[in-house]
Short mmCIF file of C-alpha atoms in Angstrom, two decimals:
data_model
loop_
_atom_site.label_atom_id
_atom_site.label_comp_id
_atom_site.label_asym_id
_atom_site.label_seq_id
_atom_site.Cartn_x
_atom_site.Cartn_y
_atom_site.Cartn_z
CA MET A 44 -17.25 -121.58 51.18
CA ASP A 45 -18.19 -119.06 53.87
CA TYR A 46 -21.41 -117.16 53.20
CA ILE A 47 -21.87 -113.74 54.74
CA VAL A 48 -25.58 -113.58 53.80
CA GLN A 49 -28.00 -116.45 53.25
CA THR A 50 -31.75 -116.48 52.76
CA LYS A 51 -34.08 -119.48 52.97
CA ASP A 52 -37.50 -119.43 51.31
CA LEU A 53 -37.62 -115.67 51.93
CA CYS A 54 -41.00 -114.13 51.11
CA LYS A 55 -42.51 -110.66 51.34
CA LYS A 56 -46.07 -109.81 50.40
CA TYR A 57 -47.60 -106.39 49.86
CA SER A 58 -51.38 -106.18 49.39
CA GLY A 59 -51.55 -109.91 48.94
CA LYS A 60 -48.95 -110.00 46.15
CA PHE A 61 -45.44 -111.43 46.40
CA ALA A 62 -42.70 -108.84 46.06
CA VAL A 63 -40.22 -111.55 47.10
CA ASP A 64 -41.20 -115.15 46.43
CA ASN A 65 -39.27 -118.00 48.14
CA VAL A 66 -35.83 -116.57 47.49
CA ASN A 67 -32.76 -118.63 48.43
CA MET A 68 -29.58 -116.64 47.97
CA ASN A 69 -26.01 -117.08 49.18
CA ILE A 70 -23.48 -114.24 49.23
CA PRO A 71 -19.89 -115.46 49.65
CA GLN A 72 -17.62 -113.54 52.01
CA GLY A 73 -15.27 -111.26 50.08
CA SER A 74 -17.40 -111.25 46.94
CA VAL A 75 -18.92 -108.50 44.82
CA TYR A 76 -22.41 -109.94 44.38
CA GLY A 77 -24.20 -108.43 41.41
CA PHE A 78 -27.97 -108.42 41.88
CA VAL A 79 -29.66 -108.25 38.47
CA GLY A 80 -33.35 -107.70 37.83
CA GLU A 81 -35.89 -105.42 36.19
CA ASN A 82 -37.70 -102.61 38.03
CA GLY A 83 -40.07 -104.16 40.55
CA SER A 84 -38.25 -107.51 40.52
CA GLY A 85 -37.73 -107.48 44.31
CA LYS A 86 -34.12 -106.29 44.58
CA THR A 87 -34.80 -103.26 46.79
CA THR A 88 -37.28 -105.21 48.92
CA ILE A 89 -34.64 -107.85 49.69
CA ILE A 90 -32.13 -105.15 50.66
CA ARG A 91 -34.74 -103.59 52.95
CA LEU A 92 -35.43 -106.98 54.53
CA LEU A 93 -31.73 -107.62 55.17
CA MET A 94 -31.38 -104.19 56.77
CA GLY A 95 -34.40 -104.71 59.04
CA LEU A 96 -36.39 -101.96 57.32
CA ALA A 97 -39.12 -104.50 56.58
CA LEU A 98 -40.09 -107.86 58.07
CA PRO A 99 -40.42 -111.07 56.05
CA THR A 100 -43.89 -112.45 55.48
CA SER A 101 -42.31 -115.90 55.77
CA GLY A 102 -38.94 -117.56 55.44
CA GLN A 103 -35.76 -116.33 57.04
CA TYR A 104 -32.25 -115.04 56.46
CA SER A 105 -28.92 -115.02 58.25
CA LEU A 106 -26.18 -112.40 58.44
CA PHE A 107 -22.67 -113.52 59.32
CA GLY A 108 -24.19 -116.85 60.38
CA GLU A 109 -26.68 -115.25 62.80
CA ASP A 110 -30.36 -116.01 62.26
CA SER A 111 -32.60 -113.04 61.51
CA LYS A 112 -34.87 -113.94 64.45
CA SER A 113 -32.00 -113.85 66.94
CA LYS A 114 -31.71 -110.91 69.32
CA LYS A 115 -28.06 -110.67 68.29
CA ILE A 116 -29.05 -109.63 64.77
CA TYR A 117 -29.22 -105.96 65.82
CA LYS A 118 -25.60 -106.08 66.94
CA ILE A 119 -24.61 -107.97 63.79
CA ARG A 120 -26.04 -105.18 61.60
CA LYS A 121 -23.38 -102.84 62.98
CA ASN A 122 -21.06 -104.61 60.53
CA ILE A 123 -23.31 -103.62 57.61
CA SER A 124 -23.84 -100.35 55.77
CA ALA A 125 -26.35 -99.68 53.01
CA ILE A 126 -27.59 -97.13 50.53
CA VAL A 127 -31.22 -97.87 49.77
CA GLU A 128 -32.42 -95.92 46.70
CA ALA A 129 -30.28 -92.79 47.39
CA PRO A 130 -27.57 -91.54 49.79
CA SER A 131 -28.83 -89.65 52.86
CA LEU A 132 -26.96 -86.35 52.65
CA VAL A 133 -27.59 -82.90 54.10
CA PRO A 134 -27.48 -80.67 50.99
CA SER A 135 -26.46 -77.52 52.85
CA MET A 136 -23.40 -79.19 54.43
CA THR A 137 -19.90 -79.78 53.07
CA ALA A 138 -18.45 -83.28 52.80
CA LYS A 139 -16.73 -82.97 56.20
CA GLN A 140 -19.83 -81.53 57.82
CA ASN A 141 -21.90 -84.42 56.52
CA LEU A 142 -19.40 -86.85 58.04
CA LYS A 143 -19.37 -84.98 61.35
CA TYR A 144 -23.18 -84.91 61.50
CA ALA A 145 -23.34 -88.65 60.76
CA CYS A 146 -20.75 -89.37 63.47
CA MET A 147 -22.87 -87.46 66.00
CA TYR A 148 -25.98 -89.41 64.91
CA TYR A 149 -24.26 -92.80 65.17
CA GLY A 150 -22.26 -92.03 68.31
CA ILE A 151 -18.91 -92.31 66.54
CA LYS A 152 -15.99 -90.15 67.64
CA TYR A 153 -15.22 -87.55 64.97
CA THR A 154 -11.79 -86.10 64.24
CA ASP A 155 -10.54 -84.18 61.21
CA LYS A 156 -7.89 -86.86 60.72
CA PHE A 157 -10.59 -89.56 60.60
CA ALA A 158 -12.67 -87.49 58.16
CA ASN A 159 -9.67 -86.87 55.91
CA GLU A 160 -8.87 -90.58 55.82
CA ILE A 161 -12.43 -91.45 54.84
CA LEU A 162 -12.65 -88.70 52.20
CA GLY A 163 -9.28 -89.79 50.85
CA GLN A 164 -10.62 -93.28 50.32
CA VAL A 165 -13.48 -91.99 48.17
CA GLY A 166 -11.52 -89.27 46.35
CA LEU A 167 -13.20 -86.25 47.95
CA THR A 168 -10.35 -84.58 49.83
CA ASP A 169 -10.38 -81.41 47.71
CA THR A 170 -14.05 -80.39 48.01
CA GLY A 171 -13.34 -77.73 50.65
CA ASN A 172 -16.35 -75.54 51.48
CA LYS A 173 -18.41 -76.79 48.56
CA THR A 174 -21.77 -78.03 49.83
CA SER A 175 -23.10 -81.42 48.76
CA ARG A 176 -26.03 -79.82 46.89
CA ASN A 177 -23.41 -78.54 44.43
CA PHE A 178 -21.72 -81.92 44.02
CA SER A 179 -22.10 -83.92 40.83
CA LEU A 180 -24.22 -87.06 41.14
CA GLY A 181 -21.06 -89.16 41.12
CA MET A 182 -19.57 -87.10 43.96
CA ARG A 183 -22.77 -87.48 45.98
CA GLN A 184 -22.64 -91.24 45.50
CA ARG A 185 -19.02 -91.32 46.69
CA LEU A 186 -19.88 -89.14 49.68
CA GLY A 187 -22.70 -91.56 50.43
CA ILE A 188 -20.17 -94.39 50.47
CA ALA A 189 -17.92 -92.28 52.71
CA LEU A 190 -20.79 -92.18 55.23
CA LEU A 191 -21.07 -95.96 54.97
CA LEU A 192 -17.39 -96.32 55.82
CA LEU A 193 -17.76 -94.56 59.17
CA ASN A 194 -18.66 -97.74 61.04
CA LYS A 195 -15.93 -99.75 59.27
CA PRO A 196 -18.36 -102.26 57.73
CA THR A 197 -17.50 -105.68 56.34
CA LEU A 198 -20.63 -105.74 54.16
CA MET A 199 -22.09 -102.98 51.96
CA LEU A 200 -25.47 -103.09 50.24
CA LEU A 201 -25.76 -100.65 47.34
CA ASP A 202 -29.11 -100.19 45.60
CA GLU A 203 -28.64 -99.06 41.97
CA PRO A 204 -25.53 -96.97 42.78
CA MET A 205 -24.71 -96.31 39.11
CA ASN A 206 -28.10 -94.94 38.10
CA GLY A 207 -27.83 -91.55 36.41
CA LEU A 208 -24.05 -91.36 36.52
CA ASP A 209 -22.07 -90.12 33.53
CA PRO A 210 -19.23 -92.34 32.23
CA THR A 211 -16.67 -90.61 34.46
CA GLY A 212 -18.86 -91.06 37.54
CA VAL A 213 -19.43 -94.72 36.72
CA ALA A 214 -15.69 -95.33 36.29
CA GLU A 215 -14.86 -93.57 39.58
CA LEU A 216 -17.50 -95.54 41.47
CA ARG A 217 -16.38 -98.80 39.86
CA ASP A 218 -12.75 -98.20 40.88
CA LEU A 219 -13.85 -97.32 44.42
CA ILE A 220 -15.84 -100.56 44.77
CA ILE A 221 -12.89 -102.61 43.49
CA ASN A 222 -10.49 -100.93 45.94
CA LEU A 223 -12.80 -101.34 48.93
CA ASN A 224 -13.42 -104.97 48.02
CA LYS A 225 -9.66 -105.56 48.01
CA GLN A 226 -9.64 -104.16 51.56
CA GLY A 227 -12.03 -106.92 52.65
CA ILE A 228 -15.51 -105.41 52.18
CA THR A 229 -18.15 -107.70 50.68
CA PHE A 230 -20.65 -105.99 48.35
CA LEU A 231 -24.22 -106.65 47.29
CA ILE A 232 -24.85 -104.35 44.32
CA SER A 233 -28.11 -104.11 42.44
CA SER A 234 -27.70 -102.48 39.04
CA HIS A 235 -29.29 -102.06 35.62
CA ILE A 236 -25.95 -101.07 34.06
CA LEU A 237 -24.89 -104.63 33.42
CA SER A 238 -21.96 -103.71 31.16
CA GLU A 239 -20.37 -102.02 34.19
CA LEU A 240 -21.45 -104.71 36.65
CA GLU A 241 -19.51 -107.21 34.53
CA LYS A 242 -16.31 -105.31 35.38
CA VAL A 243 -16.66 -105.67 39.17
CA ALA A 244 -18.90 -108.63 40.02
CA THR A 245 -17.45 -111.94 41.21
CA HIS A 246 -20.91 -113.52 41.59
CA TYR A 247 -24.37 -112.85 40.18
CA ALA A 248 -27.97 -113.42 41.15
CA PHE A 249 -30.71 -113.00 38.54
CA ILE A 250 -34.19 -112.17 39.83
CA SER A 251 -37.50 -111.50 38.10
CA HIS A 252 -40.98 -110.89 39.53
CA GLY A 253 -39.77 -111.73 43.02
CA LYS A 254 -38.28 -115.11 42.07
CA LEU A 255 -34.56 -115.84 42.09
CA LEU A 256 -33.83 -117.43 38.72
CA LYS A 257 -30.18 -118.30 39.16
CA GLU A 258 -27.01 -117.73 41.17
CA ILE A 259 -23.72 -118.10 39.33
CA SER A 260 -20.06 -117.16 39.75
CA SER A 261 -18.50 -114.78 37.23
CA GLU A 262 -16.19 -117.58 36.05
CA ASP A 263 -19.11 -119.89 35.31
CA LEU A 264 -21.03 -117.04 33.69
CA VAL A 265 -18.11 -116.28 31.37
CA SER A 266 -18.06 -119.96 30.45
CA GLU A 267 -21.79 -119.97 29.68
CA CYS A 268 -21.64 -116.71 27.74
CA LYS A 269 -18.44 -117.24 25.77
CA LYS A 270 -18.50 -117.88 22.04
CA GLY A 271 -19.52 -121.38 21.08
CA ILE A 272 -21.59 -123.53 18.76
CA ASP A 273 -24.79 -125.16 19.99
CA LEU A 274 -25.83 -128.43 18.37
CA ARG A 275 -29.05 -130.44 18.72
CA TYR A 276 -29.34 -134.08 17.77
CA HIS A 277 -31.67 -136.91 18.69
CA ASP A 278 -28.84 -139.03 20.17
CA ILE A 279 -26.72 -136.81 22.42
CA ARG A 280 -24.39 -139.63 23.52
CA LYS A 281 -23.60 -140.55 19.95
CA LEU A 282 -23.05 -136.89 19.06
CA GLU A 283 -20.68 -136.40 22.02
CA LYS A 284 -18.68 -139.51 21.06
CA THR A 285 -18.43 -138.37 17.43
CA LEU A 286 -17.31 -134.85 18.37
CA LYS A 287 -14.51 -136.29 20.49
CA GLU A 288 -13.50 -138.59 17.64
CA ILE A 289 -12.96 -135.57 15.39
CA GLY A 290 -10.85 -133.85 18.05
CA LEU A 291 -13.36 -131.58 19.80
CA ASN A 292 -13.16 -131.89 23.58
CA ASP A 293 -14.12 -128.51 25.05
CA LEU A 294 -17.80 -129.42 25.32
CA LYS A 295 -20.75 -128.63 27.54
CA VAL A 296 -23.23 -131.50 27.36
CA THR A 297 -26.89 -131.16 28.37
CA PRO A 298 -29.74 -133.66 27.87
CA ASN A 299 -30.92 -131.84 24.72
CA SER A 300 -27.86 -130.17 23.22
CA ILE A 301 -24.09 -129.87 23.16
CA ARG A 302 -22.17 -126.60 23.15
CA ILE A 303 -18.73 -126.65 21.52
CA TYR A 304 -16.11 -124.16 22.70
CA ASP A 305 -13.28 -125.46 20.49
CA GLU A 306 -12.24 -123.17 17.62
CA ILE A 307 -13.97 -124.49 14.50
CA LYS A 308 -16.04 -122.96 11.72
CA PRO A 309 -19.68 -124.12 11.65
CA LEU A 310 -19.44 -125.17 7.97
CA ASP A 311 -16.31 -127.24 8.63
CA LEU A 312 -18.04 -128.81 11.63
CA LEU A 313 -21.10 -129.82 9.62
CA THR A 314 -18.91 -131.26 6.87
CA LYS A 315 -17.03 -133.44 9.35
CA LEU A 316 -20.25 -134.59 11.04
CA ASN A 317 -21.88 -135.44 7.71
CA LYS A 318 -18.94 -137.70 6.91
CA LYS A 319 -19.76 -139.50 10.17
CA ASP A 320 -23.44 -139.83 9.16
CA ILE A 321 -24.53 -137.27 11.77
CA GLU A 322 -27.23 -134.94 10.43
CA ILE A 323 -27.67 -132.09 12.92
CA THR A 324 -31.25 -130.95 13.53
CA ASP A 325 -30.23 -127.47 14.76
CA ILE A 326 -27.00 -125.46 14.86
CA ARG A 327 -26.38 -121.93 16.12
CA THR A 328 -23.47 -119.83 17.28
CA THR A 329 -23.65 -118.27 20.75
CA GLU A 330 -21.93 -115.40 22.55
CA MET A 331 -23.79 -113.33 25.09
CA SER A 332 -23.31 -110.35 27.37
CA VAL A 333 -24.62 -110.51 30.93
CA GLU A 334 -27.63 -108.49 29.81
CA GLU A 335 -28.37 -110.91 26.97
CA TYR A 336 -27.94 -113.84 29.34
CA TYR A 337 -30.49 -112.34 31.74
CA LEU A 338 -32.93 -111.54 28.97
CA SER A 339 -32.64 -115.08 27.63
CA MET A 340 -33.77 -116.35 31.05
CA ILE A 341 -36.78 -114.07 31.40
CA GLY A 342 -37.73 -114.27 27.73
CA GLY A 343 -38.48 -110.56 27.47
CA THR A 344 -37.05 -107.10 26.97
CA LYS A 345 -35.23 -105.00 29.47
CA ASN A 346 -37.38 -102.66 31.52
CA ASP A 347 -35.54 -99.51 32.52
#
């Protein structure tokens, strides 16, 4: 698998405290990488480090295979666009004027045709003379992404892009991310709106208090979150053998428990196991959302 971003033991301290603590993350090329964590977990700090807006205290990272300490990293970042905290718009300017101003700043040739193409991609072709201060929050987010598209990036970093959006704005932004990803853009998206992140993410990273807890693909996450029955027994090997004898084969076996994904009612399961002289010490049904999965890892409540 080709990784477009990798970090190795990445650390960042502020006032002697770790904002990022030995983080090792791997973002596959072509993915939508959902970055999940509470406020102050280190998500924004990592985005700032990757964009060169802050320097690591220790550790390193690579972008497109180029080490962060290489002189070529500045050229590599031309393939990356980011919104850190909020889009940088000029409120008194229209959508086209914002694009033209950004082109002048970045040294990119501006044409009305180019602007129309970009605005078409983000669904803002009909804004006319309306200035961005009069845009809805969703429109401002999409205009922010339009600015990111000016340099034709292959990687976008979006810091909490869904914050404050109404359901229509969230849906429009979600569809835009899906379409741009299909065009070959890799995304790193930090978000608290995990119900929406589930609809776009192909991979996840869960972070808390600066520490990366887990990286997982969406397929594996669905497997871990899907409905099942967890069993605990003092002899896991014997339990596994018995479950297979009674026709249950869709199992996830760990040293302390077995999760059953086959369709069976818990009462029927216990009856069959009792007939085999298996007395289960603990049984529970499981089915989690991404949010519940994250909360189960940190053992706390969500902090918005």
